[in-house]
PDB file of C-alpha atoms in Angstrom:
ATOM      1  CA  MET S   1      -5.599  13.154 -15.594  1.00  0.00           C
ATOM      2  CA  PRO S   2      -1.902  13.170 -15.671  1.00  0.00           C
ATOM      3  CA  ALA S   3      -0.280  10.697 -18.256  1.00  0.00           C
ATOM      4  CA  LEU S   4       1.225   7.696 -16.852  1.00  0.00           C
ATOM      5  CA  PRO S   5       4.847   7.729 -15.683  1.00  0.00           C
ATOM      6  CA  LEU S   6       5.277   3.882 -16.969  1.00  0.00           C
ATOM      7  CA  PRO S   7       3.633   1.941 -19.309  1.00  0.00           C
ATOM      8  CA  LEU S   8       0.843  -0.157 -17.760  1.00  0.00           C
ATOM      9  CA  SER S   9       3.089  -3.415 -18.391  1.00  0.00           C
ATOM     10  CA  THR S  10       5.676  -2.383 -16.256  1.00  0.00           C
ATOM     11  CA  ILE S  11       3.536  -1.457 -13.608  1.00  0.00           C
ATOM     12  CA  CYS S  12       1.995  -4.801 -14.071  1.00  0.00           C
ATOM     13  CA  GLU S  13       6.033  -6.552 -13.984  1.00  0.00           C
ATOM     14  CA  LEU S  14       6.381  -4.205 -10.815  1.00  0.00           C
ATOM     15  CA  ALA S  15       2.934  -5.394  -9.415  1.00  0.00           C
ATOM     16  CA  CYS S  16       4.486  -9.133  -9.877  1.00  0.00           C
ATOM     17  CA  GLU S  17       7.780  -8.455  -8.614  1.00  0.00           C
ATOM     18  CA  THR S  18       9.117 -11.143  -5.967  1.00  0.00           C
ATOM     19  CA  SER S  19      11.396  -9.057  -4.482  1.00  0.00           C
ATOM     20  CA  LEU S  20       9.063  -6.837  -3.196  1.00  0.00           C
ATOM     21  CA  LEU S  21       6.708  -8.803  -1.705  1.00  0.00           C
ATOM     22  CA  PRO S  22       8.688  -9.489   2.314  1.00  0.00           C
ATOM     23  CA  ARG S  23       8.785  -5.321   2.091  1.00  0.00           C
ATOM     24  CA  VAL S  24       5.190  -4.958   1.518  1.00  0.00           C
ATOM     25  CA  ARG S  25       4.197  -7.533   3.700  1.00  0.00           C
ATOM     26  CA  MET S  26       6.589  -5.614   6.495  1.00  0.00           C
ATOM     27  CA  ALA S  27       4.926  -2.490   5.622  1.00  0.00           C
ATOM     28  CA  ILE S  28       1.179  -4.602   6.190  1.00  0.00           C
ATOM     29  CA  ALA S  29       1.861  -5.412   9.555  1.00  0.00           C
ATOM     30  CA  LEU S  30       3.441  -2.450  10.951  1.00  0.00           C
ATOM     31  CA  THR S  31       0.317  -0.366   9.451  1.00  0.00           C
ATOM     32  CA  ALA S  32      -1.767  -2.964  11.189  1.00  0.00           C
ATOM     33  CA  ARG S  33       0.066  -2.377  14.766  1.00  0.00           C
ATOM     34  CA  GLU S  34      -0.332   1.057  13.721  1.00  0.00           C
ATOM     35  CA  VAL S  35      -4.338   0.648  13.617  1.00  0.00           C
ATOM     36  CA  PHE S  36      -4.390  -1.142  16.798  1.00  0.00           C
ATOM     37  CA  SER S  37      -3.004   1.799  18.933  1.00  0.00           C
ATOM     38  CA  GLU S  38      -5.424   4.011  17.040  1.00  0.00           C
ATOM     39  CA  GLY S  39      -8.779   5.573  19.159  1.00  0.00           C
ATOM     40  CA  GLN S  40     -12.319   3.977  18.768  1.00  0.00           C
ATOM     41  CA  ASP S  41     -13.740   7.376  17.480  1.00  0.00           C
ATOM     42  CA  THR S  42     -10.817   7.237  13.921  1.00  0.00           C
ATOM     43  CA  PRO S  43     -13.311   7.085  10.862  1.00  0.00           C
ATOM     44  CA  GLY S  44     -14.086   3.516   9.753  1.00  0.00           C
ATOM     45  CA  TYR S  45     -12.547   2.040  13.221  1.00  0.00           C
ATOM     46  CA  PRO S  46     -14.401  -1.215  13.371  1.00  0.00           C
ATOM     47  CA  LEU S  47     -13.698  -2.331   9.713  1.00  0.00           C
ATOM     48  CA  ARG S  48      -9.684  -0.575  10.012  1.00  0.00           C
ATOM     49  CA  TRP S  49      -8.930  -2.269  12.904  1.00  0.00           C
ATOM     50  CA  ASN S  50     -10.930  -5.899  11.458  1.00  0.00           C
ATOM     51  CA  LEU S  51      -8.528  -5.432   8.557  1.00  0.00           C
ATOM     52  CA  ALA S  52      -5.832  -5.292  10.993  1.00  0.00           C
ATOM     53  CA  LYS S  53      -6.433  -8.106  13.037  1.00  0.00           C
ATOM     54  CA  SER S  54      -6.564 -10.639   9.861  1.00  0.00           C
ATOM     55  CA  LEU S  55      -3.443  -8.718   8.532  1.00  0.00           C
ATOM     56  CA  LEU S  56      -1.241  -8.538  11.775  1.00  0.00           C
ATOM     57  CA  SER S  57       0.712 -11.551  10.348  1.00  0.00           C
ATOM     58  CA  PRO S  58       0.541 -11.193   6.362  1.00  0.00           C
ATOM     59  CA  THR S  59       0.413 -13.971   4.201  1.00  0.00           C
ATOM     60  CA  GLU S  60       2.323 -13.866   0.711  1.00  0.00           C
ATOM     61  CA  ALA S  61      -0.661 -14.464  -1.357  1.00  0.00           C
ATOM     62  CA  GLN S  62      -2.420 -11.974   0.964  1.00  0.00           C
ATOM     63  CA  ALA S  63       0.800  -9.014   0.139  1.00  0.00           C
ATOM     64  CA  MET S  64       0.061  -9.857  -3.448  1.00  0.00           C
ATOM     65  CA  GLU S  65      -3.609  -8.890  -3.338  1.00  0.00           C
ATOM     66  CA  GLN S  66      -2.728  -5.679  -2.349  1.00  0.00           C
ATOM     67  CA  MET S  67      -0.016  -5.054  -4.325  1.00  0.00           C
ATOM     68  CA  VAL S  68      -1.284  -3.530  -7.314  1.00  0.00           C
ATOM     69  CA  GLY S  69      -3.238  -0.606  -5.411  1.00  0.00           C
ATOM     70  CA  ILE S  70       0.607  -0.226  -3.666  1.00  0.00           C
ATOM     71  CA  VAL S  71       2.168   0.054  -6.751  1.00  0.00           C
ATOM     72  CA  THR S  72      -0.635   2.625  -8.415  1.00  0.00           C
ATOM     73  CA  SER S  73      -0.458   5.064  -5.770  1.00  0.00           C
ATOM     74  CA  PRO S  74       1.452   8.115  -6.909  1.00  0.00           C
ATOM     75  CA  SER S  75       4.332   7.915  -4.624  1.00  0.00           C
ATOM     76  CA  ILE S  76       5.196   4.578  -5.420  1.00  0.00           C
ATOM     77  CA  LEU S  77       5.032   5.114  -9.490  1.00  0.00           C
ATOM     78  CA  ALA S  78       6.931   8.030  -8.912  1.00  0.00           C
ATOM     79  CA  ALA S  79       9.500   6.155  -7.072  1.00  0.00           C
ATOM     80  CA  ALA S  80       9.722   3.709 -10.300  1.00  0.00           C
ATOM     81  CA  ALA S  81       9.422   5.702 -12.989  1.00  0.00           C
ATOM     82  CA  SER S  82      12.620   7.482 -11.315  1.00  0.00           C
ATOM     83  CA  ALA S  83      14.711   4.507 -11.252  1.00  0.00           C
ATOM     84  CA  ALA S  84      13.547   3.626 -14.821  1.00  0.00           C
ATOM     85  CA  ALA S  85      15.106   6.964 -15.388  1.00  0.00           C
ATOM     86  CA  ALA S  86      18.716   6.572 -13.432  1.00  0.00           C
ATOM     87  CA  GLY S  87      18.685   3.396 -15.582  1.00  0.00           C
ATOM     88  CA  ALA S  88      16.759   0.548 -13.529  1.00  0.00           C
ATOM     89  CA  THR S  89      15.975  -1.738 -16.672  1.00  0.00           C
ATOM     90  CA  ASN S  90      13.970  -4.889 -14.685  1.00  0.00           C
ATOM     91  CA  SER S  91      10.551  -4.684 -11.945  1.00  0.00           C
ATOM     92  CA  GLU S  92      13.814  -5.766  -9.635  1.00  0.00           C
ATOM     93  CA  GLY S  93      15.672  -2.407 -10.237  1.00  0.00           C
ATOM     94  CA  MET S  94      12.868   0.056 -10.223  1.00  0.00           C
ATOM     95  CA  ALA S  95      11.510  -2.488  -6.530  1.00  0.00           C
ATOM     96  CA  ALA S  96      14.706  -1.031  -5.399  1.00  0.00           C
ATOM     97  CA  GLY S  97      14.688   2.309  -6.191  1.00  0.00           C
ATOM     98  CA  ILE S  98      11.464   2.193  -3.767  1.00  0.00           C
ATOM     99  CA  THR S  99      12.072   3.529  -0.062  1.00  0.00           C
ATOM    100  CA  ASP S 100      10.610   1.919   3.193  1.00  0.00           C
ATOM    101  CA  GLU S 101       8.654   5.280   3.708  1.00  0.00           C
ATOM    102  CA  GLN S 102       6.899   5.250   0.458  1.00  0.00           C
ATOM    103  CA  LEU S 103       6.096   1.105   0.798  1.00  0.00           C
ATOM    104  CA  LEU S 104       4.833   2.348   4.209  1.00  0.00           C
ATOM    105  CA  ASP S 105       2.844   5.490   3.129  1.00  0.00           C
ATOM    106  CA  ALA S 106       1.620   3.952   0.479  1.00  0.00           C
ATOM    107  CA  VAL S 107       0.263   0.856   2.221  1.00  0.00           C
ATOM    108  CA  ARG S 108      -1.839   3.221   4.846  1.00  0.00           C
ATOM    109  CA  ALA S 109      -3.323   5.595   1.996  1.00  0.00           C
ATOM    110  CA  ASN S 110      -5.072   2.130   0.854  1.00  0.00           C
ATOM    111  CA  TRP S 111      -5.769   0.644   4.306  1.00  0.00           C
ATOM    112  CA  ASP S 112      -9.255   2.071   4.249  1.00  0.00           C
ATOM    113  CA  ALA S 113     -10.086   1.605   0.432  1.00  0.00           C
ATOM    114  CA  VAL S 114      -8.619  -2.608   1.674  1.00  0.00           C
ATOM    115  CA  ALA S 115     -10.759  -2.200   4.976  1.00  0.00           C
ATOM    116  CA  GLY S 116     -14.054  -0.982   2.959  1.00  0.00           C
ATOM    117  CA  VAL S 117     -13.930   1.951   4.962  1.00  0.00           C
ATOM    118  CA  ASN S 118     -16.167   4.512   2.451  1.00  0.00           C
ATOM    119  CA  PRO S 119     -14.339   7.441   1.723  1.00  0.00           C
ATOM    120  CA  ALA S 120     -15.929  10.858   3.306  1.00  0.00           C
ATOM    121  CA  PRO S 121     -17.984  12.597   1.625  1.00  0.00           C
ATOM    122  CA  ALA S 122     -16.816  15.108  -0.975  1.00  0.00           C
ATOM    123  CA  GLN S 123     -17.569  19.399   0.672  1.00  0.00           C
ATOM    124  CA  PRO S 124     -19.088  21.402  -1.734  1.00  0.00           C
ATOM    125  CA  GLU S 125     -16.923  24.411  -2.088  1.00  0.00           C
ATOM    126  CA  THR S 126     -18.354  27.551  -0.982  1.00  0.00           C
TER     127      THR S 126
END
């Protein structure tokens, strides 16, 4: 497993960063709308759709529940580490270095896990 790009204490501060919450709420709402337009043949569709229904207008508490999963995604960790390397000295500065697209991608990547969709079984290599 690769080394963490930031100390756990810094990642924890980022997961609690209040300036990131409104953006996370909007990323969740946008992803919920995307899920509503999926076909019923999408793997895990009923669970994905039910989560979308419950998060169409996410509360701050619901966004906070997802923050740990979001900030620990590889692209978010890389963006925060890059912002720190560029001189960001606190979690607010690191959060500012995270793009909206990175947040959306992290929410999308975590959607199945939050919805309770089992991952596809790994196919044996031949």
